[in-house]
Tab-separated table of C-alpha atoms in Angstrom:
chain	number	residue	atom	x	y	z
X	1	MET	CA	-207.204	99.241	138.409
X	2	ASN	CA	-203.577	98.765	138.354
X	3	SER	CA	-203.556	98.423	142.190
X	4	PRO	CA	-202.654	95.066	143.517
X	5	ILE	CA	-205.551	94.711	145.339
X	6	PHE	CA	-207.555	94.391	142.261
X	7	ALA	CA	-205.200	92.047	140.590
X	8	GLY	CA	-206.653	88.465	141.659
X	9	THR	CA	-210.512	89.795	141.135
X	10	SER	CA	-209.480	90.883	137.577
X	11	GLN	CA	-207.867	87.586	136.681
X	12	ALA	CA	-210.731	85.668	138.012
X	13	TRP	CA	-213.192	87.809	136.351
X	14	ALA	CA	-211.387	87.628	132.996
X	15	ALA	CA	-211.444	83.887	133.475
X	16	LEU	CA	-214.896	83.891	133.805
X	17	GLY	CA	-215.386	85.633	130.429
X	18	ALA	CA	-217.137	88.765	131.995
X	19	ASP	CA	-217.191	92.441	131.067
X	20	SER	CA	-214.174	94.069	132.679
X	21	SER	CA	-216.132	97.322	132.815
X	22	LEU	CA	-218.007	95.801	136.075
X	23	LEU	CA	-214.922	95.682	138.168
X	24	ASP	CA	-215.333	98.978	139.419
X	25	ARG	CA	-218.622	98.109	140.808
X	26	VAL	CA	-216.773	96.295	143.709
X	27	SER	CA	-214.993	98.091	146.835
X	28	TYR	CA	-213.161	96.315	149.508
X	29	GLY	CA	-212.374	96.903	153.092
X	30	GLY	CA	-212.123	95.281	156.748
X	31	PRO	CA	-209.021	93.787	158.482
X	32	SER	CA	-207.323	91.609	156.189
X	33	GLY	CA	-204.925	89.545	158.683
X	34	GLY	CA	-207.524	86.443	159.015
X	35	LEU	CA	-205.764	84.388	156.922
X	36	PRO	CA	-201.914	84.700	157.317
X	37	ALA	CA	-199.694	82.554	155.055
X	38	ARG	CA	-196.287	82.986	153.342
X	39	LEU	CA	-198.554	82.345	149.914
X	40	PRO	CA	-201.407	85.079	149.004
X	41	VAL	CA	-203.966	83.444	150.444
X	42	MET	CA	-206.051	86.670	151.512
X	43	GLU	CA	-205.914	87.675	148.029
X	44	LEU	CA	-207.312	84.367	146.385
X	45	ALA	CA	-209.973	84.405	149.071
X	46	ARG	CA	-210.708	87.966	148.535
X	47	ALA	CA	-210.703	87.752	144.907
X	48	THR	CA	-212.829	84.437	144.701
X	49	VAL	CA	-215.708	85.907	146.855
X	50	ALA	CA	-215.403	89.295	145.017
X	51	VAL	CA	-216.303	87.494	141.656
X	52	CYS	CA	-218.855	85.535	143.321
X	53	SER	CA	-220.511	88.642	144.674
X	54	LEU	CA	-219.964	90.575	141.412
X	55	ALA	CA	-221.681	87.627	139.453
X	56	ALA	CA	-224.666	87.476	141.756
X	57	ALA	CA	-224.894	91.007	141.204
X	58	GLU	CA	-224.948	90.820	137.607
X	59	LEU	CA	-227.421	88.266	137.219
X	60	THR	CA	-230.020	90.490	139.825
X	61	SER	CA	-229.489	92.919	137.219
X	62	VAL	CA	-230.257	90.552	134.385
X	63	ARG	CA	-233.571	89.677	136.288
X	64	THR	CA	-234.414	92.946	137.574
X	65	GLY	CA	-233.710	95.176	134.341
X	66	ARG	CA	-232.195	97.738	136.908
X	67	PRO	CA	-228.403	98.502	136.963
X	68	VAL	CA	-225.944	96.236	138.351
X	69	PRO	CA	-225.842	96.719	141.955
X	70	ARG	CA	-222.761	97.449	143.800
X	71	ALA	CA	-220.578	94.701	145.647
X	72	ARG	CA	-218.836	94.819	148.903
X	73	VAL	CA	-216.001	92.520	149.696
X	74	ASP	CA	-215.168	92.833	153.643
X	75	ASP	CA	-211.880	90.891	154.236
X	76	GLU	CA	-212.788	90.005	158.063
X	77	SER	CA	-216.012	88.621	156.753
X	78	VAL	CA	-214.161	86.767	154.053
X	79	ALA	CA	-211.423	84.880	156.444
X	80	THR	CA	-214.457	83.954	158.596
X	81	ALA	CA	-216.019	82.283	155.685
X	82	PHE	CA	-212.964	80.530	154.656
X	83	LEU	CA	-212.737	78.949	158.234
X	84	SER	CA	-216.411	78.160	158.622
X	85	ASP	CA	-215.772	74.232	158.712
X	86	ARG	CA	-213.698	75.071	161.948
X	87	LEU	CA	-216.033	77.644	163.319
X	88	VAL	CA	-219.117	75.634	163.362
X	89	ARG	CA	-220.282	74.749	166.596
X	90	VAL	CA	-223.501	72.794	167.648
X	91	ASN	CA	-224.855	73.218	171.408
X	92	GLY	CA	-221.092	75.047	171.843
X	93	GLN	CA	-219.713	71.434	170.756
X	94	ALA	CA	-216.733	71.646	167.976
X	95	TRP	CA	-215.607	68.788	165.541
X	96	SER	CA	-212.503	67.449	164.162
X	97	THR	CA	-212.047	68.263	160.694
X	98	PHE	CA	-209.560	65.534	160.176
X	99	ALA	CA	-209.817	62.038	161.518
X	100	PRO	CA	-206.691	60.645	163.525
X	101	LEU	CA	-205.457	58.709	160.161
X	102	SER	CA	-205.793	61.916	157.893
X	103	ARG	CA	-202.515	63.703	158.777
X	104	PHE	CA	-198.432	63.555	157.712
X	105	TRP	CA	-196.643	60.799	158.384
X	106	ARG	CA	-192.455	59.994	158.000
X	107	ALA	CA	-191.815	57.936	155.205
X	108	ALA	CA	-188.276	56.214	154.337
X	109	ASP	CA	-187.209	59.149	152.262
X	110	GLY	CA	-189.434	62.088	153.154
X	111	TRP	CA	-193.168	62.812	153.972
X	112	VAL	CA	-196.662	61.377	153.325
X	113	ARG	CA	-199.988	62.812	153.614
X	114	THR	CA	-202.872	60.518	153.893
X	115	HIS	CA	-206.684	61.545	153.913
X	116	ALA	CA	-209.059	58.925	155.984
X	117	ASN	CA	-211.934	60.922	157.039
X	118	TYR	CA	-214.397	58.551	155.435
X	119	PRO	CA	-215.075	54.675	156.565
X	120	HIS	CA	-214.323	53.453	153.107
X	121	HIS	CA	-211.164	55.359	152.715
X	122	ARG	CA	-209.791	54.440	156.200
X	123	SER	CA	-210.310	50.668	155.570
X	124	ARG	CA	-208.830	50.782	152.190
X	125	LEU	CA	-205.891	52.955	153.607
X	126	LEU	CA	-205.144	50.115	156.411
X	127	ALA	CA	-205.667	47.266	153.971
X	128	ALA	CA	-203.094	48.710	151.508
X	129	LEU	CA	-200.811	48.980	154.169
X	130	GLY	CA	-201.301	45.714	155.994
X	131	VAL	CA	-202.830	46.864	159.097
X	132	PRO	CA	-205.932	45.320	160.347
X	133	VAL	CA	-209.085	47.080	159.762
X	134	ASP	CA	-210.131	46.753	163.479
X	135	ALA	CA	-207.038	47.894	164.766
X	136	GLY	CA	-208.808	50.782	166.212
X	137	GLU	CA	-206.348	53.101	168.950
X	138	GLU	CA	-203.209	51.091	167.936
X	139	ALA	CA	-203.955	51.942	164.029
X	140	VAL	CA	-202.036	55.444	164.304
X	141	GLU	CA	-198.818	53.409	165.452
X	142	ALA	CA	-199.095	50.565	163.342
X	143	VAL	CA	-199.701	52.869	160.164
X	144	ALA	CA	-196.697	54.718	161.196
X	145	ARG	CA	-194.531	51.937	161.353
X	146	ALA	CA	-195.650	50.917	157.957
X	147	ILE	CA	-195.077	53.917	156.233
X	148	ALA	CA	-191.808	54.657	157.869
X	149	GLY	CA	-190.346	51.591	156.242
X	150	ARG	CA	-191.456	52.644	152.690
X	151	THR	CA	-190.521	55.298	150.373
X	152	ALA	CA	-193.233	57.925	149.786
X	153	LEU	CA	-193.929	57.060	146.479
X	154	GLU	CA	-194.088	53.415	147.298
X	155	VAL	CA	-196.855	54.654	149.711
X	156	GLU	CA	-198.527	56.863	147.176
X	157	GLU	CA	-198.916	54.182	144.661
X	158	THR	CA	-199.474	51.056	146.860
X	159	VAL	CA	-202.624	53.058	148.874
X	160	TYR	CA	-204.102	54.697	145.579
X	161	ALA	CA	-203.963	51.144	143.891
X	162	ALA	CA	-205.896	49.958	146.705
X	163	GLY	CA	-208.401	52.545	146.421
X	164	GLY	CA	-207.617	55.018	149.157
X	165	LEU	CA	-205.833	58.257	149.342
X	166	ALA	CA	-202.073	59.270	150.309
X	167	VAL	CA	-199.700	61.253	148.467
X	168	ALA	CA	-196.031	61.972	148.697
X	169	ALA	CA	-195.154	65.165	149.789
X	170	ARG	CA	-193.330	67.392	146.520
X	171	GLY	CA	-191.538	70.668	146.195
X	172	PRO	CA	-193.126	73.126	143.662
X	173	GLU	CA	-190.087	72.540	141.197
X	174	GLU	CA	-190.770	68.849	141.300
X	175	TRP	CA	-194.376	69.109	140.816
X	176	ALA	CA	-194.002	71.681	138.059
X	177	LYS	CA	-191.568	69.260	136.021
X	178	SER	CA	-194.161	66.354	136.713
X	179	GLU	CA	-196.394	65.139	133.456
X	180	GLN	CA	-199.336	66.074	135.434
X	181	GLY	CA	-197.844	69.288	136.624
X	182	VAL	CA	-197.008	70.743	133.460
X	183	LEU	CA	-200.582	69.877	132.116
X	184	VAL	CA	-201.639	71.875	134.969
X	185	ALA	CA	-199.380	75.043	134.409
X	186	GLY	CA	-201.009	74.749	130.790
X	187	GLN	CA	-204.608	75.200	132.000
X	188	PRO	CA	-206.558	78.526	132.554
X	189	LEU	CA	-207.968	79.032	135.977
X	190	LEU	CA	-211.227	77.586	135.217
X	191	THR	CA	-212.988	76.809	131.690
X	192	THR	CA	-216.461	77.930	130.689
X	193	ALA	CA	-218.097	76.554	127.218
X	194	ARG	CA	-221.358	76.502	125.292
X	195	VAL	CA	-222.299	72.744	124.630
X	196	ASP	CA	-225.323	73.316	122.024
X	197	ASP	CA	-227.572	75.766	120.552
X	198	ALA	CA	-230.741	75.185	122.976
X	199	PRO	CA	-232.704	78.305	123.224
X	200	ASN	CA	-232.240	81.121	125.915
X	201	ARG	CA	-234.065	80.634	129.158
X	202	VAL	CA	-235.453	83.997	129.873
X	203	LEU	CA	-235.277	84.517	133.703
X	204	GLY	CA	-238.304	86.395	134.863
X	205	ASP	CA	-238.384	89.442	137.756
X	206	ALA	CA	-237.020	88.440	141.048
X	207	ALA	CA	-235.298	89.883	143.889
X	208	LEU	CA	-232.778	87.290	144.335
X	209	PRO	CA	-230.576	85.790	141.346
X	210	CYS	CA	-231.195	82.504	141.709
X	211	ALA	CA	-234.950	82.578	142.667
X	212	GLY	CA	-237.054	79.762	140.812
X	213	LEU	CA	-234.078	77.804	139.755
X	214	ARG	CA	-233.530	74.079	140.898
X	215	VAL	CA	-229.706	72.547	141.596
X	216	LEU	CA	-229.146	69.168	141.704
X	217	ASP	CA	-226.180	68.962	144.103
X	218	LEU	CA	-223.930	65.869	143.375
X	219	THR	CA	-221.040	67.350	145.533
X	220	ARG	CA	-218.885	66.099	148.749
X	221	VAL	CA	-216.776	67.062	151.390
X	222	LEU	CA	-216.161	70.968	150.776
X	223	ALA	CA	-215.591	72.668	147.467
X	224	GLY	CA	-218.781	71.725	145.690
X	225	PRO	CA	-221.013	71.986	148.932
X	226	VAL	CA	-219.621	75.626	149.346
X	227	ALA	CA	-220.379	76.385	145.827
X	228	THR	CA	-224.072	74.963	146.122
X	229	ARG	CA	-224.490	76.393	149.526
X	230	THR	CA	-223.753	79.824	147.789
X	231	LEU	CA	-226.359	79.159	145.309
X	232	ALA	CA	-228.894	78.422	148.092
X	233	LEU	CA	-228.143	81.339	149.706
X	234	LEU	CA	-228.859	83.330	146.344
X	235	GLY	CA	-232.467	81.740	146.253
X	236	ALA	CA	-231.858	78.530	144.287
X	237	ASP	CA	-234.008	75.213	145.410
X	238	VAL	CA	-230.605	73.103	146.030
X	239	LEU	CA	-231.242	69.282	146.610
X	240	ARG	CA	-228.179	67.485	147.456
X	241	ILE	CA	-228.070	63.794	146.651
X	242	ASP	CA	-225.922	61.100	148.023
X	243	ALA	CA	-225.554	57.357	147.830
X	244	PRO	CA	-226.985	55.788	150.789
X	245	GLN	CA	-223.804	53.468	150.934
X	246	LEU	CA	-221.404	56.671	151.173
X	247	PRO	CA	-222.902	58.565	154.176
X	248	GLU	CA	-221.654	62.032	154.733
X	249	SER	CA	-220.826	63.277	157.908
X	250	GLN	CA	-223.407	65.151	159.728
X	251	GLU	CA	-220.632	67.630	161.525
X	252	ALA	CA	-219.633	68.406	157.877
X	253	HIS	CA	-223.176	68.911	156.472
X	254	ASN	CA	-223.646	71.394	159.436
X	255	ASP	CA	-221.616	73.656	157.656
X	256	THR	CA	-222.230	73.070	154.278
X	257	GLY	CA	-225.700	72.242	154.239
X	258	MET	CA	-226.818	75.966	154.880
X	259	GLY	CA	-230.082	76.577	152.956
X	260	LYS	CA	-230.284	73.256	151.299
X	261	ARG	CA	-232.132	70.103	151.676
X	262	SER	CA	-230.477	66.636	151.312
X	263	THR	CA	-231.424	63.279	150.505
X	264	THR	CA	-230.179	59.779	149.408
X	265	LEU	CA	-230.801	57.615	146.312
X	266	ASP	CA	-229.097	54.383	145.037
X	267	LEU	CA	-228.959	55.264	141.327
X	268	ASP	CA	-227.839	51.525	140.793
X	269	ASP	CA	-231.697	50.816	141.692
X	270	ALA	CA	-234.235	51.242	139.142
X	271	THR	CA	-236.306	52.948	141.608
X	272	GLY	CA	-233.639	55.470	142.592
X	273	ARG	CA	-232.661	55.877	138.952
X	274	ARG	CA	-236.364	56.787	138.172
X	275	VAL	CA	-236.593	59.175	140.724
X	276	PHE	CA	-233.268	61.026	139.755
X	277	GLU	CA	-234.547	60.989	136.125
X	278	GLU	CA	-237.677	62.745	137.502
X	279	LEU	CA	-235.675	65.127	139.361
X	280	LEU	CA	-233.352	66.076	136.331
X	281	ASP	CA	-236.315	66.587	134.251
X	282	GLU	CA	-237.119	69.922	136.062
X	283	ALA	CA	-233.510	70.933	137.084
X	284	HIS	CA	-231.823	74.262	135.605
X	285	VAL	CA	-228.316	73.465	137.314
X	286	VAL	CA	-226.284	69.969	137.641
X	287	VAL	CA	-223.155	70.393	139.988
X	288	THR	CA	-220.852	67.409	140.193
X	289	GLY	CA	-217.780	66.941	142.469
X	290	TYR	CA	-217.099	63.391	141.978
X	291	ARG	CA	-213.667	62.179	140.421
X	292	PRO	CA	-213.777	62.360	136.181
X	293	GLY	CA	-215.783	59.168	135.015
X	294	ALA	CA	-217.247	58.099	138.273
X	295	LEU	CA	-220.662	59.417	137.232
X	296	ASP	CA	-220.432	58.536	133.192
X	297	ARG	CA	-222.400	55.269	133.916
X	298	PHE	CA	-225.407	57.072	135.036
X	299	GLY	CA	-225.380	59.136	131.701
X	300	LEU	CA	-224.148	62.364	133.427
X	301	THR	CA	-221.564	63.289	131.012
X	302	PRO	CA	-221.954	66.850	129.624
X	303	LYS	CA	-223.192	65.337	126.001
X	304	ALA	CA	-225.899	62.919	127.705
X	305	LEU	CA	-227.138	65.821	130.001
X	306	ALA	CA	-227.316	68.312	127.083
X	307	GLU	CA	-229.519	65.478	124.983
X	308	ARG	CA	-231.883	64.991	127.899
X	309	ARG	CA	-232.211	68.411	129.520
X	310	PRO	CA	-231.206	71.037	126.599
X	311	GLY	CA	-230.612	74.321	128.570
X	312	LEU	CA	-229.029	72.903	131.584
X	313	VAL	CA	-225.996	74.654	133.369
X	314	ILE	CA	-223.448	72.086	134.271
X	315	ALA	CA	-220.819	72.388	136.649
X	316	GLN	CA	-217.858	70.117	137.046
X	317	LEU	CA	-215.311	69.982	139.748
X	318	SER	CA	-212.380	67.779	140.405
X	319	ALA	CA	-208.982	67.493	142.214
X	320	TRP	CA	-206.858	67.140	139.651
X	321	GLY	CA	-207.934	68.158	136.501
X	322	ARG	CA	-209.971	65.861	133.582
X	323	TYR	CA	-206.596	65.375	131.855
X	324	GLY	CA	-203.131	63.383	132.465
X	325	PRO	CA	-202.495	60.527	134.167
X	326	TRP	CA	-203.900	62.077	137.501
X	327	HIS	CA	-207.161	62.701	136.070
X	328	GLU	CA	-208.989	59.610	137.531
X	329	ARG	CA	-207.583	59.752	141.266
X	330	ARG	CA	-209.544	60.746	144.301
X	331	GLY	CA	-208.384	63.930	145.976
X	332	PHE	CA	-208.827	66.551	148.595
X	333	ASP	CA	-207.795	70.254	149.534
X	334	SER	CA	-205.162	68.838	151.824
X	335	LEU	CA	-203.651	66.386	149.394
X	336	VAL	CA	-203.304	68.955	146.591
X	337	GLN	CA	-201.515	71.196	148.794
X	338	VAL	CA	-198.936	68.414	149.302
X	339	VAL	CA	-198.426	67.357	145.643
X	340	THR	CA	-198.044	70.981	144.456
X	341	GLY	CA	-195.413	72.062	146.708
X	342	ILE	CA	-197.867	74.346	148.865
X	343	ALA	CA	-196.954	72.292	151.909
X	344	GLU	CA	-193.109	72.761	151.617
X	345	LEU	CA	-193.628	76.683	151.174
X	346	GLU	CA	-195.800	76.939	154.048
X	347	GLY	CA	-193.562	74.675	156.009
X	348	ALA	CA	-190.557	74.647	158.253
X	349	PRO	CA	-187.034	73.381	157.054
X	350	ASP	CA	-187.497	70.010	159.014
X	351	SER	CA	-191.454	69.512	158.567
X	352	PRO	CA	-194.177	70.471	155.745
X	353	GLY	CA	-197.141	72.630	156.639
X	354	ALA	CA	-200.307	73.601	155.535
X	355	LEU	CA	-202.378	76.638	154.253
X	356	PRO	CA	-204.502	78.624	157.402
X	357	ALA	CA	-207.474	77.607	155.973
X	358	GLN	CA	-208.751	74.889	153.375
X	359	ALA	CA	-208.491	77.712	151.205
X	360	LEU	CA	-208.229	75.686	147.782
X	361	ASP	CA	-211.650	74.112	148.796
X	362	HIS	CA	-213.307	77.456	149.465
X	363	GLY	CA	-211.725	79.562	146.998
X	364	THR	CA	-212.774	76.947	144.370
X	365	GLY	CA	-216.203	76.785	145.425
X	366	TYR	CA	-216.911	80.541	145.074
X	367	LEU	CA	-215.365	80.587	141.775
X	368	LEU	CA	-217.624	77.382	140.979
X	369	ALA	CA	-220.736	79.366	142.314
X	370	ALA	CA	-219.615	82.377	139.976
X	371	GLY	CA	-219.042	80.405	136.958
X	372	VAL	CA	-222.707	78.911	137.309
X	373	LEU	CA	-224.201	82.423	138.033
X	374	ARG	CA	-221.962	83.828	135.179
X	375	ALA	CA	-223.432	80.919	133.183
X	376	LEU	CA	-227.090	81.618	133.829
X	377	THR	CA	-226.375	84.831	132.745
X	378	GLU	CA	-224.866	84.450	129.339
X	379	GLN	CA	-227.814	81.466	129.074
X	380	HIS	CA	-230.633	84.128	129.534
X	381	ARG	CA	-228.781	86.406	126.871
X	382	THR	CA	-228.257	83.894	124.108
X	383	GLY	CA	-229.103	80.448	125.053
X	384	GLY	CA	-227.258	77.265	124.961
X	385	THR	CA	-226.217	74.314	127.233
X	386	ARG	CA	-223.638	75.636	129.525
X	387	LEU	CA	-220.611	73.866	130.949
X	388	VAL	CA	-218.293	75.095	133.610
X	389	ARG	CA	-215.405	73.108	134.946
X	390	LEU	CA	-212.864	73.734	137.598
X	391	ALA	CA	-210.111	71.607	139.516
X	392	LEU	CA	-208.440	72.448	142.896
X	393	THR	CA	-204.865	71.760	141.116
X	394	GLN	CA	-205.620	74.724	138.886
X	395	THR	CA	-206.666	76.875	141.828
X	396	ALA	CA	-203.416	75.756	143.382
X	397	HIS	CA	-201.429	76.949	140.686
X	398	TRP	CA	-203.005	80.283	140.364
X	399	LEU	CA	-202.223	80.743	144.241
X	400	VAL	CA	-198.739	79.662	143.950
X	401	HIS	CA	-197.845	81.455	140.276
X	402	ASP	CA	-200.058	84.126	139.539
X	403	LEU	CA	-201.211	86.099	142.714
X	404	ALA	CA	-199.470	88.290	144.643
X	405	PRO	CA	-200.389	89.462	147.985
X	406	ALA	CA	-201.886	93.032	148.302
X	407	PRO	CA	-199.843	95.702	150.161
X	408	GLY	CA	-200.650	96.919	153.597
X	409	GLU	CA	-202.228	93.872	154.973
X	410	ASP	CA	-203.967	94.514	158.482
X	411	ASP	CA	-203.152	92.023	161.413
X	412	GLY	CA	-206.687	92.870	162.924
X	413	PHE	CA	-208.998	90.059	162.891
X	414	ASP	CA	-212.199	89.243	164.894
X	415	ALA	CA	-214.144	86.598	163.484
X	416	GLY	CA	-216.952	86.951	166.175
X	417	ARG	CA	-218.413	89.478	164.265
X	418	TRP	CA	-219.362	87.240	161.093
X	419	LEU	CA	-220.725	84.430	163.200
X	420	THR	CA	-224.441	83.877	164.452
X	421	GLU	CA	-226.360	81.333	166.237
X	422	THR	CA	-229.895	79.575	165.063
X	423	ASP	CA	-231.854	76.830	165.909
X	424	SER	CA	-231.519	73.773	163.841
X	425	PRO	CA	-232.529	70.256	164.304
X	426	MET	CA	-229.288	68.969	165.705
X	427	GLY	CA	-229.336	71.590	168.490
X	428	ARG	CA	-228.254	75.334	168.621
X	429	LEU	CA	-225.641	75.940	165.574
X	430	ARG	CA	-223.253	78.418	165.472
X	431	HIS	CA	-222.151	79.439	161.582
X	432	ALA	CA	-220.613	81.801	159.890
X	433	LEU	CA	-222.219	84.385	158.116
X	434	GLN	CA	-221.740	84.393	154.135
X	435	PRO	CA	-219.610	86.839	152.731
X	436	VAL	CA	-221.081	87.241	149.218
X	437	SER	CA	-222.336	90.780	149.558
X	438	TYR	CA	-223.913	93.306	147.176
X	439	GLU	CA	-226.562	95.910	147.555
X	440	GLY	CA	-230.096	94.493	148.316
X	441	GLY	CA	-228.463	91.060	148.574
X	442	PRO	CA	-229.266	88.284	151.215
X	443	VAL	CA	-227.413	88.302	154.627
X	444	ASN	CA	-228.347	85.034	155.773
X	445	TRP	CA	-229.539	81.713	154.366
X	446	ALA	CA	-233.193	80.858	154.428
X	447	HIS	CA	-232.907	78.118	156.829
X	448	PRO	CA	-230.327	76.024	158.609
X	449	PRO	CA	-229.522	72.437	157.706
X	450	GLY	CA	-231.132	69.517	158.395
X	451	LEU	CA	-230.261	66.058	159.149
X	452	TRP	CA	-228.009	64.618	156.487
X	453	GLY	CA	-230.063	62.334	154.051
X	454	THR	CA	-233.545	62.777	155.626
X	455	ASP	CA	-235.538	64.969	153.097
X	456	ALA	CA	-237.779	63.619	150.427
X	457	ALA	CA	-236.505	63.307	146.934
X	458	VAL	CA	-238.491	66.170	145.840
X	459	TRP	CA	-238.075	69.813	144.335
X	460	GLY	CA	-238.961	72.320	147.263
X	461	GLY	CA	-242.215	73.434	145.663
X	462	ALA	CA	-243.438	69.850	145.208
């Protein structure tokens, strides 16, 4: 177990509080050249999928009473899955994962990265920079001029104050010395906790580890939806809920909505809130991916959830962590890469770079799913409402400081072997096969994604 190829898996499995003796149930193979980078991105991808596979196998053993199945991690499958958002097609048509205003910009003293994929983020960015919201195609040139005349930190603070998203590029040393960076460095990869003494929930015999479990999915974009997509693969009834005033991209949902259903509810409306509470009364898992504090007014803090629904598994994801001066800031994978120094490490002397995939999102998503699976296992054994927390910055710190690339990386890579097609409400859908693999486990989702937000706000069996 001292081989470097196992180091990342061992670290992540230990963070999950799991039995280290199960690590020998995982085997590895396949070409590993699909995520080329200076940082050990392939090791991060391999490790996060490995612990998710092993956690699924462990819960399968709990439910069936049989030995823990062996898990198998194929690097080529893993790399394809980490690129899933870029490989998805509908009737042969690709989609752009980033809007024109989501990019790097030259500031007066460095670089700025913005995120404006959603209409409300775009309008806030433009307003903060004094650019007309209806600027159209001229918006790119206007934003470039506005940013070029300001320092990077001035842009960051101005845009965030307006509710938009922009960050100044930092080197790894600068981030490490910042107040938020120091706090991140003191955190584990993830945290798990038992909230109360709720009685254990005995899970009956089932072929799939999450069969019969109902998951409320309150996440957006990528990391959270990857986690809940994985729980759906493993048999969970996953219902994604979005606010009607915050529409999701159908193109993004084509990738992350596999195996789920999707609806909209306005929790500020009495009827919407009542329906949500009825769903919560029958839920086993609640996964949230909004910035810390954003959902507190709806009684979605761990304490409030535990009081209303003892025995829940609560999983919370954030960009910057639930601590420090940045804890209430919005964030995305691309922005975390820029702030933590990853963009500098992956860039050229005269320009920042990026990881070959949104690896912080995908990796954190598989870690989040593994955390839920392990929480269900521990809950079955000893009870308690369980809480799992992760942050993209903590995954970034792990990548930059704790992981090492495995020796003998293979340059071969053929994503085509791990892509499949199916009919969907949107048309002929091409998507990546899931990488979570163990003996007897599922190879594909039970159904493709549907049209975002159009499903009834009921559990699948209702």
